[in-house]
Amino acid sequence: MVTLSDFQRKRAAGGRGDARQGIGLGLVGFGVFFILFGMLLYFDSVLLAFGNILFLSGLVFIIGFRRTLTFFFQRQKLKGTSFFLGGVLIVLMRWPLLGMLLEVYGFVSLFRSFFPVAFGFLGSLGNIPVLSKLLQKLGESSSMV
């Protein structure tokens, strides 16, 4: 008789969640791409607005509508939320430079607690065997021409 682990049971019961998260990850990726591409093209307001819409909708797909609302509207994060969503609104009103400045400030305020975790993860990438050898090779090949 074959028994299923808890992970396998959860995955079999809620297989749709994985598909939604994959779609959300794709939307967030395209959103970030369009935002960066819009900034590269001298703050093109249409690309920035499209990137903002994709990013926010992808976030909803990844963590769900209710969790997204509770994340953005926590009492200690209201300042960052207002700046971020206000920046999105200003970009949609075709003031891209001011909107992006507000968005960046709001994004940093919202995700301030996440940055140490992300930097800690990036610092631990040197412990991965293949990556550490690649980083060593890159460090050795510094030629002074």
PDB file of N, CA, C and O in Angstrom, residues 50-118:
ATOM      1  N   PHE A  50       1.522  50.102 -17.552  1.00  0.00           N
ATOM      2  CA  PHE A  50       1.279  48.692 -17.845  1.00  0.00           C
ATOM      3  C   PHE A  50       2.069  47.797 -16.899  1.00  0.00           C
ATOM      4  O   PHE A  50       1.561  46.789 -16.398  1.00  0.00           O
ATOM      5  N   GLY A  51       3.324  48.157 -16.631  1.00  0.00           N
ATOM      6  CA  GLY A  51       4.133  47.393 -15.693  1.00  0.00           C
ATOM      7  C   GLY A  51       3.566  47.416 -14.286  1.00  0.00           C
ATOM      8  O   GLY A  51       3.570  46.396 -13.587  1.00  0.00           O
ATOM      9  N   ASN A  52       3.055  48.570 -13.855  1.00  0.00           N
ATOM     10  CA  ASN A  52       2.449  48.661 -12.528  1.00  0.00           C
ATOM     11  C   ASN A  52       1.222  47.776 -12.408  1.00  0.00           C
ATOM     12  O   ASN A  52       1.032  47.077 -11.406  1.00  0.00           O
ATOM     13  N   ILE A  53       0.379  47.801 -13.432  1.00  0.00           N
ATOM     14  CA  ILE A  53      -0.833  46.975 -13.410  1.00  0.00           C
ATOM     15  C   ILE A  53      -0.472  45.497 -13.395  1.00  0.00           C
ATOM     16  O   ILE A  53      -1.045  44.711 -12.630  1.00  0.00           O
ATOM     17  N   LEU A  54       0.502  45.095 -14.209  1.00  0.00           N
ATOM     18  CA  LEU A  54       0.926  43.691 -14.218  1.00  0.00           C
ATOM     19  C   LEU A  54       1.534  43.281 -12.885  1.00  0.00           C
ATOM     20  O   LEU A  54       1.277  42.189 -12.375  1.00  0.00           O
ATOM     21  N   PHE A  55       2.358  44.152 -12.302  1.00  0.00           N
ATOM     22  CA  PHE A  55       2.999  43.834 -11.027  1.00  0.00           C
ATOM     23  C   PHE A  55       1.965  43.634  -9.928  1.00  0.00           C
ATOM     24  O   PHE A  55       2.012  42.651  -9.188  1.00  0.00           O
ATOM     25  N   LEU A  56       1.022  44.547  -9.821  1.00  0.00           N
ATOM     26  CA  LEU A  56       0.015  44.446  -8.762  1.00  0.00           C
ATOM     27  C   LEU A  56      -0.914  43.252  -8.973  1.00  0.00           C
ATOM     28  O   LEU A  56      -1.257  42.550  -8.014  1.00  0.00           O
ATOM     29  N   SER A  57      -1.305  42.996 -10.213  1.00  0.00           N
ATOM     30  CA  SER A  57      -2.171  41.839 -10.454  1.00  0.00           C
ATOM     31  C   SER A  57      -1.411  40.532 -10.216  1.00  0.00           C
ATOM     32  O   SER A  57      -1.985  39.556  -9.716  1.00  0.00           O
ATOM     33  N   GLY A  58      -0.133  40.502 -10.544  1.00  0.00           N
ATOM     34  CA  GLY A  58       0.661  39.308 -10.260  1.00  0.00           C
ATOM     35  C   GLY A  58       0.811  39.059  -8.775  1.00  0.00           C
ATOM     36  O   GLY A  58       0.778  37.917  -8.313  1.00  0.00           O
ATOM     37  N   LEU A  59       0.941  40.132  -8.003  1.00  0.00           N
ATOM     38  CA  LEU A  59       1.014  39.999  -6.552  1.00  0.00           C
ATOM     39  C   LEU A  59      -0.268  39.409  -5.995  1.00  0.00           C
ATOM     40  O   LEU A  59      -0.238  38.553  -5.105  1.00  0.00           O
ATOM     41  N   VAL A  60      -1.410  39.827  -6.550  1.00  0.00           N
ATOM     42  CA  VAL A  60      -2.697  39.280  -6.124  1.00  0.00           C
ATOM     43  C   VAL A  60      -2.776  37.797  -6.471  1.00  0.00           C
ATOM     44  O   VAL A  60      -3.255  36.990  -5.667  1.00  0.00           O
ATOM     45  N   PHE A  61      -2.290  37.412  -7.639  1.00  0.00           N
ATOM     46  CA  PHE A  61      -2.309  35.998  -8.022  1.00  0.00           C
ATOM     47  C   PHE A  61      -1.397  35.162  -7.137  1.00  0.00           C
ATOM     48  O   PHE A  61      -1.718  34.017  -6.828  1.00  0.00           O
ATOM     49  N   ILE A  62      -0.267  35.700  -6.731  1.00  0.00           N
ATOM     50  CA  ILE A  62       0.686  34.911  -5.946  1.00  0.00           C
ATOM     51  C   ILE A  62       0.196  34.690  -4.520  1.00  0.00           C
ATOM     52  O   ILE A  62       0.160  33.563  -4.034  1.00  0.00           O
ATOM     53  N   ILE A  63      -0.183  35.762  -3.826  1.00  0.00           N
ATOM     54  CA  ILE A  63      -0.520  35.596  -2.413  1.00  0.00           C
ATOM     55  C   ILE A  63      -2.013  35.677  -2.119  1.00  0.00           C
ATOM     56  O   ILE A  63      -2.419  35.468  -0.981  1.00  0.00           O
ATOM     57  N   GLY A  64      -2.831  35.971  -3.102  1.00  0.00           N
ATOM     58  CA  GLY A  64      -4.267  36.018  -2.908  1.00  0.00           C
ATOM     59  C   GLY A  64      -4.752  37.434  -2.620  1.00  0.00           C
ATOM     60  O   GLY A  64      -4.000  38.295  -2.160  1.00  0.00           O
ATOM     61  N   PHE A  65      -6.036  37.651  -2.892  1.00  0.00           N
ATOM     62  CA  PHE A  65      -6.607  38.980  -2.765  1.00  0.00           C
ATOM     63  C   PHE A  65      -6.654  39.446  -1.312  1.00  0.00           C
ATOM     64  O   PHE A  65      -6.258  40.565  -0.984  1.00  0.00           O
ATOM     65  N   ARG A  66      -7.105  38.583  -0.431  1.00  0.00           N
ATOM     66  CA  ARG A  66      -7.243  38.971   0.976  1.00  0.00           C
ATOM     67  C   ARG A  66      -5.885  39.233   1.623  1.00  0.00           C
ATOM     68  O   ARG A  66      -5.706  40.208   2.350  1.00  0.00           O
ATOM     69  N   ARG A  67      -4.919  38.380   1.353  1.00  0.00           N
ATOM     70  CA  ARG A  67      -3.578  38.594   1.919  1.00  0.00           C
ATOM     71  C   ARG A  67      -2.914  39.847   1.359  1.00  0.00           C
ATOM     72  O   ARG A  67      -2.175  40.518   2.067  1.00  0.00           O
ATOM     73  N   THR A  68      -3.180  40.145   0.084  1.00  0.00           N
ATOM     74  CA  THR A  68      -2.634  41.365  -0.507  1.00  0.00           C
ATOM     75  C   THR A  68      -3.214  42.588   0.201  1.00  0.00           C
ATOM     76  O   THR A  68      -2.478  43.522   0.537  1.00  0.00           O
ATOM     77  N   LEU A  69      -4.530  42.581   0.415  1.00  0.00           N
ATOM     78  CA  LEU A  69      -5.158  43.705   1.116  1.00  0.00           C
ATOM     79  C   LEU A  69      -4.637  43.839   2.545  1.00  0.00           C
ATOM     80  O   LEU A  69      -4.345  44.945   3.007  1.00  0.00           O
ATOM     81  N   THR A  70      -4.503  42.716   3.249  1.00  0.00           N
ATOM     82  CA  THR A  70      -4.005  42.810   4.628  1.00  0.00           C
ATOM     83  C   THR A  70      -2.542  43.231   4.667  1.00  0.00           C
ATOM     84  O   THR A  70      -2.125  43.908   5.600  1.00  0.00           O
ATOM     85  N   PHE A  71      -1.755  42.851   3.647  1.00  0.00           N
ATOM     86  CA  PHE A  71      -0.360  43.290   3.616  1.00  0.00           C
ATOM     87  C   PHE A  71      -0.265  44.786   3.393  1.00  0.00           C
ATOM     88  O   PHE A  71       0.450  45.494   4.102  1.00  0.00           O
ATOM     89  N   PHE A  72      -0.984  45.293   2.402  1.00  0.00           N
ATOM     90  CA  PHE A  72      -0.870  46.704   2.064  1.00  0.00           C
ATOM     91  C   PHE A  72      -1.514  47.620   3.108  1.00  0.00           C
ATOM     92  O   PHE A  72      -1.075  48.752   3.281  1.00  0.00           O
ATOM     93  N   PHE A  73      -2.547  47.157   3.782  1.00  0.00           N
ATOM     94  CA  PHE A  73      -3.278  48.039   4.678  1.00  0.00           C
ATOM     95  C   PHE A  73      -3.059  47.720   6.149  1.00  0.00           C
ATOM     96  O   PHE A  73      -3.942  47.934   6.981  1.00  0.00           O
ATOM     97  N   GLN A  74      -1.876  47.215   6.500  1.00  0.00           N
ATOM     98  CA  GLN A  74      -1.500  47.101   7.908  1.00  0.00           C
ATOM     99  C   GLN A  74      -1.234  48.500   8.441  1.00  0.00           C
ATOM    100  O   GLN A  74      -0.798  49.386   7.715  1.00  0.00           O
ATOM    101  N   ARG A  75      -1.488  48.697   9.708  1.00  0.00           N
ATOM    102  CA  ARG A  75      -1.386  50.024  10.297  1.00  0.00           C
ATOM    103  C   ARG A  75       0.019  50.617  10.153  1.00  0.00           C
ATOM    104  O   ARG A  75       0.180  51.784   9.823  1.00  0.00           O
ATOM    105  N   GLN A  76       1.049  49.799  10.358  1.00  0.00           N
ATOM    106  CA  GLN A  76       2.416  50.313  10.291  1.00  0.00           C
ATOM    107  C   GLN A  76       2.904  50.498   8.859  1.00  0.00           C
ATOM    108  O   GLN A  76       3.947  51.103   8.630  1.00  0.00           O
ATOM    109  N   LYS A  77       2.146  50.001   7.861  1.00  0.00           N
ATOM    110  CA  LYS A  77       2.575  50.121   6.467  1.00  0.00           C
ATOM    111  C   LYS A  77       1.708  51.070   5.661  1.00  0.00           C
ATOM    112  O   LYS A  77       1.841  51.154   4.448  1.00  0.00           O
ATOM    113  N   LEU A  78       0.827  51.822   6.310  1.00  0.00           N
ATOM    114  CA  LEU A  78      -0.073  52.714   5.576  1.00  0.00           C
ATOM    115  C   LEU A  78       0.672  53.838   4.864  1.00  0.00           C
ATOM    116  O   LEU A  78       0.277  54.257   3.773  1.00  0.00           O
ATOM    117  N   LYS A  79       1.751  54.325   5.466  1.00  0.00           N
ATOM    118  CA  LYS A  79       2.529  55.389   4.827  1.00  0.00           C
ATOM    119  C   LYS A  79       3.143  54.894   3.518  1.00  0.00           C
ATOM    120  O   LYS A  79       3.036  55.546   2.468  1.00  0.00           O
ATOM    121  N   GLY A  80       3.782  53.738   3.561  1.00  0.00           N
ATOM    122  CA  GLY A  80       4.376  53.171   2.357  1.00  0.00           C
ATOM    123  C   GLY A  80       3.333  52.816   1.315  1.00  0.00           C
ATOM    124  O   GLY A  80       3.544  53.020   0.120  1.00  0.00           O
ATOM    125  N   THR A  81       2.186  52.300   1.771  1.00  0.00           N
ATOM    126  CA  THR A  81       1.109  51.961   0.849  1.00  0.00           C
ATOM    127  C   THR A  81       0.579  53.195   0.147  1.00  0.00           C
ATOM    128  O   THR A  81       0.342  53.188  -1.058  1.00  0.00           O
ATOM    129  N   SER A  82       0.394  54.273   0.910  1.00  0.00           N
ATOM    130  CA  SER A  82      -0.144  55.487   0.293  1.00  0.00           C
ATOM    131  C   SER A  82       0.832  56.064  -0.726  1.00  0.00           C
ATOM    132  O   SER A  82       0.418  56.516  -1.800  1.00  0.00           O
ATOM    133  N   PHE A  83       2.118  56.033  -0.416  1.00  0.00           N
ATOM    134  CA  PHE A  83       3.093  56.525  -1.390  1.00  0.00           C
ATOM    135  C   PHE A  83       3.149  55.620  -2.623  1.00  0.00           C
ATOM    136  O   PHE A  83       3.191  56.104  -3.757  1.00  0.00           O
ATOM    137  N   PHE A  84       3.142  54.300  -2.415  1.00  0.00           N
ATOM    138  CA  PHE A  84       3.237  53.377  -3.539  1.00  0.00           C
ATOM    139  C   PHE A  84       2.011  53.473  -4.440  1.00  0.00           C
ATOM    140  O   PHE A  84       2.129  53.655  -5.653  1.00  0.00           O
ATOM    141  N   LEU A  85       0.820  53.360  -3.855  1.00  0.00           N
ATOM    142  CA  LEU A  85      -0.392  53.416  -4.670  1.00  0.00           C
ATOM    143  C   LEU A  85      -0.629  54.814  -5.235  1.00  0.00           C
ATOM    144  O   LEU A  85      -1.162  54.964  -6.335  1.00  0.00           O
ATOM    145  N   GLY A  86      -0.230  55.847  -4.492  1.00  0.00           N
ATOM    146  CA  GLY A  86      -0.302  57.201  -5.032  1.00  0.00           C
ATOM    147  C   GLY A  86       0.622  57.370  -6.219  1.00  0.00           C
ATOM    148  O   GLY A  86       0.270  58.031  -7.211  1.00  0.00           O
ATOM    149  N   GLY A  87       1.797  56.774  -6.154  1.00  0.00           N
ATOM    150  CA  GLY A  87       2.720  56.811  -7.295  1.00  0.00           C
ATOM    151  C   GLY A  87       2.157  56.088  -8.499  1.00  0.00           C
ATOM    152  O   GLY A  87       2.298  56.555  -9.636  1.00  0.00           O
ATOM    153  N   VAL A  88       1.494  54.946  -8.264  1.00  0.00           N
ATOM    154  CA  VAL A  88       0.855  54.216  -9.365  1.00  0.00           C
ATOM    155  C   VAL A  88      -0.220  55.095  -9.995  1.00  0.00           C
ATOM    156  O   VAL A  88      -0.319  55.202 -11.224  1.00  0.00           O
ATOM    157  N   LEU A  89      -1.013  55.752  -9.166  1.00  0.00           N
ATOM    158  CA  LEU A  89      -2.075  56.625  -9.675  1.00  0.00           C
ATOM    159  C   LEU A  89      -1.506  57.796 -10.464  1.00  0.00           C
ATOM    160  O   LEU A  89      -2.018  58.157 -11.531  1.00  0.00           O
ATOM    161  N   ILE A  90      -0.429  58.379  -9.979  1.00  0.00           N
ATOM    162  CA  ILE A  90       0.184  59.510 -10.690  1.00  0.00           C
ATOM    163  C   ILE A  90       0.803  59.056 -12.008  1.00  0.00           C
ATOM    164  O   ILE A  90       0.745  59.780 -13.007  1.00  0.00           O
ATOM    165  N   VAL A  91       1.381  57.850 -12.048  1.00  0.00           N
ATOM    166  CA  VAL A  91       1.899  57.323 -13.319  1.00  0.00           C
ATOM    167  C   VAL A  91       0.739  57.117 -14.296  1.00  0.00           C
ATOM    168  O   VAL A  91       0.857  57.425 -15.483  1.00  0.00           O
ATOM    169  N   LEU A  92      -0.393  56.622 -13.788  1.00  0.00           N
ATOM    170  CA  LEU A  92      -1.553  56.437 -14.660  1.00  0.00           C
ATOM    171  C   LEU A  92      -2.102  57.768 -15.171  1.00  0.00           C
ATOM    172  O   LEU A  92      -2.729  57.822 -16.222  1.00  0.00           O
ATOM    173  N   MET A  93      -1.853  58.845 -14.436  1.00  0.00           N
ATOM    174  CA  MET A  93      -2.291  60.179 -14.866  1.00  0.00           C
ATOM    175  C   MET A  93      -1.240  60.858 -15.758  1.00  0.00           C
ATOM    176  O   MET A  93      -1.330  62.044 -16.021  1.00  0.00           O
ATOM    177  N   ARG A  94      -0.219  60.091 -16.167  1.00  0.00           N
ATOM    178  CA  ARG A  94       0.821  60.524 -17.111  1.00  0.00           C
ATOM    179  C   ARG A  94       1.794  61.550 -16.534  1.00  0.00           C
ATOM    180  O   ARG A  94       2.218  62.471 -17.226  1.00  0.00           O
ATOM    181  N   TRP A  95       2.153  61.383 -15.280  1.00  0.00           N
ATOM    182  CA  TRP A  95       3.255  62.115 -14.659  1.00  0.00           C
ATOM    183  C   TRP A  95       4.269  61.066 -14.217  1.00  0.00           C
ATOM    184  O   TRP A  95       4.380  60.752 -13.027  1.00  0.00           O
ATOM    185  N   PRO A  96       5.029  60.473 -15.145  1.00  0.00           N
ATOM    186  CA  PRO A  96       5.816  59.282 -14.822  1.00  0.00           C
ATOM    187  C   PRO A  96       6.979  59.517 -13.866  1.00  0.00           C
ATOM    188  O   PRO A  96       7.238  58.676 -13.001  1.00  0.00           O
ATOM    189  N   LEU A  97       7.677  60.621 -13.976  1.00  0.00           N
ATOM    190  CA  LEU A  97       8.859  60.822 -13.134  1.00  0.00           C
ATOM    191  C   LEU A  97       8.466  60.984 -11.670  1.00  0.00           C
ATOM    192  O   LEU A  97       9.020  60.319 -10.791  1.00  0.00           O
ATOM    193  N   LEU A  98       7.507  61.836 -11.407  1.00  0.00           N
ATOM    194  CA  LEU A  98       7.040  62.035 -10.036  1.00  0.00           C
ATOM    195  C   LEU A  98       6.418  60.755  -9.481  1.00  0.00           C
ATOM    196  O   LEU A  98       6.655  60.373  -8.332  1.00  0.00           O
ATOM    197  N   GLY A  99       5.641  60.081 -10.321  1.00  0.00           N
ATOM    198  CA  GLY A  99       5.009  58.836  -9.892  1.00  0.00           C
ATOM    199  C   GLY A  99       6.013  57.763  -9.527  1.00  0.00           C
ATOM    200  O   GLY A  99       5.859  57.055  -8.532  1.00  0.00           O
ATOM    201  N   MET A 100       7.066  57.628 -10.320  1.00  0.00           N
ATOM    202  CA  MET A 100       8.069  56.606 -10.033  1.00  0.00           C
ATOM    203  C   MET A 100       8.864  56.939  -8.775  1.00  0.00           C
ATOM    204  O   MET A 100       9.240  56.043  -8.012  1.00  0.00           O
ATOM    205  N   LEU A 101       9.125  58.218  -8.548  1.00  0.00           N
ATOM    206  CA  LEU A 101       9.809  58.599  -7.305  1.00  0.00           C
ATOM    207  C   LEU A 101       8.959  58.234  -6.094  1.00  0.00           C
ATOM    208  O   LEU A 101       9.475  57.693  -5.103  1.00  0.00           O
ATOM    209  N   LEU A 102       7.666  58.517  -6.161  1.00  0.00           N
ATOM    210  CA  LEU A 102       6.776  58.153  -5.064  1.00  0.00           C
ATOM    211  C   LEU A 102       6.685  56.638  -4.896  1.00  0.00           C
ATOM    212  O   LEU A 102       6.665  56.123  -3.774  1.00  0.00           O
ATOM    213  N   GLU A 103       6.627  55.926  -6.008  1.00  0.00           N
ATOM    214  CA  GLU A 103       6.554  54.464  -5.950  1.00  0.00           C
ATOM    215  C   GLU A 103       7.795  53.855  -5.313  1.00  0.00           C
ATOM    216  O   GLU A 103       7.696  52.924  -4.512  1.00  0.00           O
ATOM    217  N   VAL A 104       8.951  54.351  -5.681  1.00  0.00           N
ATOM    218  CA  VAL A 104      10.199  53.804  -5.131  1.00  0.00           C
ATOM    219  C   VAL A 104      10.250  54.035  -3.618  1.00  0.00           C
ATOM    220  O   VAL A 104      10.595  53.127  -2.857  1.00  0.00           O
ATOM    221  N   TYR A 105       9.873  55.237  -3.182  1.00  0.00           N
ATOM    222  CA  TYR A 105       9.856  55.506  -1.743  1.00  0.00           C
ATOM    223  C   TYR A 105       8.851  54.599  -1.037  1.00  0.00           C
ATOM    224  O   TYR A 105       9.149  54.032   0.018  1.00  0.00           O
ATOM    225  N   GLY A 106       7.680  54.439  -1.613  1.00  0.00           N
ATOM    226  CA  GLY A 106       6.677  53.557  -1.025  1.00  0.00           C
ATOM    227  C   GLY A 106       7.112  52.109  -1.017  1.00  0.00           C
ATOM    228  O   GLY A 106       6.882  51.374  -0.052  1.00  0.00           O
ATOM    229  N   PHE A 107       7.768  51.658  -2.095  1.00  0.00           N
ATOM    230  CA  PHE A 107       8.245  50.278  -2.179  1.00  0.00           C
ATOM    231  C   PHE A 107       9.288  50.003  -1.107  1.00  0.00           C
ATOM    232  O   PHE A 107       9.255  48.961  -0.443  1.00  0.00           O
ATOM    233  N   VAL A 108      10.217  50.938  -0.925  1.00  0.00           N
ATOM    234  CA  VAL A 108      11.243  50.762   0.104  1.00  0.00           C
ATOM    235  C   VAL A 108      10.608  50.762   1.490  1.00  0.00           C
ATOM    236  O   VAL A 108      10.976  49.959   2.357  1.00  0.00           O
ATOM    237  N   SER A 109       9.615  51.606   1.727  1.00  0.00           N
ATOM    238  CA  SER A 109       8.940  51.623   3.027  1.00  0.00           C
ATOM    239  C   SER A 109       8.168  50.334   3.267  1.00  0.00           C
ATOM    240  O   SER A 109       8.134  49.833   4.381  1.00  0.00           O
ATOM    241  N   LEU A 110       7.518  49.826   2.230  1.00  0.00           N
ATOM    242  CA  LEU A 110       6.712  48.612   2.391  1.00  0.00           C
ATOM    243  C   LEU A 110       7.573  47.384   2.641  1.00  0.00           C
ATOM    244  O   LEU A 110       7.256  46.556   3.490  1.00  0.00           O
ATOM    245  N   PHE A 111       8.658  47.240   1.898  1.00  0.00           N
ATOM    246  CA  PHE A 111       9.451  46.022   1.954  1.00  0.00           C
ATOM    247  C   PHE A 111      10.739  46.200   2.748  1.00  0.00           C
ATOM    248  O   PHE A 111      11.688  45.446   2.558  1.00  0.00           O
ATOM    249  N   ARG A 112      10.777  47.166   3.637  1.00  0.00           N
ATOM    250  CA  ARG A 112      11.969  47.441   4.442  1.00  0.00           C
ATOM    251  C   ARG A 112      12.384  46.223   5.258  1.00  0.00           C
ATOM    252  O   ARG A 112      13.562  45.919   5.381  1.00  0.00           O
ATOM    253  N   SER A 113      11.429  45.499   5.806  1.00  0.00           N
ATOM    254  CA  SER A 113      11.775  44.345   6.642  1.00  0.00           C
ATOM    255  C   SER A 113      12.232  43.147   5.810  1.00  0.00           C
ATOM    256  O   SER A 113      12.833  42.221   6.347  1.00  0.00           O
ATOM    257  N   PHE A 114      11.956  43.150   4.520  1.00  0.00           N
ATOM    258  CA  PHE A 114      12.335  42.030   3.664  1.00  0.00           C
ATOM    259  C   PHE A 114      13.762  42.146   3.142  1.00  0.00           C
ATOM    260  O   PHE A 114      14.385  41.148   2.812  1.00  0.00           O
ATOM    261  N   PHE A 115      14.307  43.347   3.063  1.00  0.00           N
ATOM    262  CA  PHE A 115      15.624  43.548   2.485  1.00  0.00           C
ATOM    263  C   PHE A 115      16.738  42.788   3.218  1.00  0.00           C
ATOM    264  O   PHE A 115      17.596  42.193   2.556  1.00  0.00           O
ATOM    265  N   PRO A 116      16.802  42.760   4.552  1.00  0.00           N
ATOM    266  CA  PRO A 116      17.874  41.971   5.195  1.00  0.00           C
ATOM    267  C   PRO A 116      17.805  40.485   4.859  1.00  0.00           C
ATOM    268  O   PRO A 116      18.842  39.837   4.688  1.00  0.00           O
ATOM    269  N   VAL A 117      16.597  39.949   4.716  1.00  0.00           N
ATOM    270  CA  VAL A 117      16.451  38.540   4.351  1.00  0.00           C
ATOM    271  C   VAL A 117      16.981  38.300   2.936  1.00  0.00           C
ATOM    272  O   VAL A 117      17.711  37.345   2.683  1.00  0.00           O
ATOM    273  N   ALA A 118      16.632  39.198   2.017  1.00  0.00           N
ATOM    274  CA  ALA A 118      17.078  39.049   0.627  1.00  0.00           C
ATOM    275  C   ALA A 118      18.598  39.178   0.527  1.00  0.00           C
ATOM    276  O   ALA A 118      19.250  38.406  -0.182  1.00  0.00           O
TER     277      ALA A 118
END
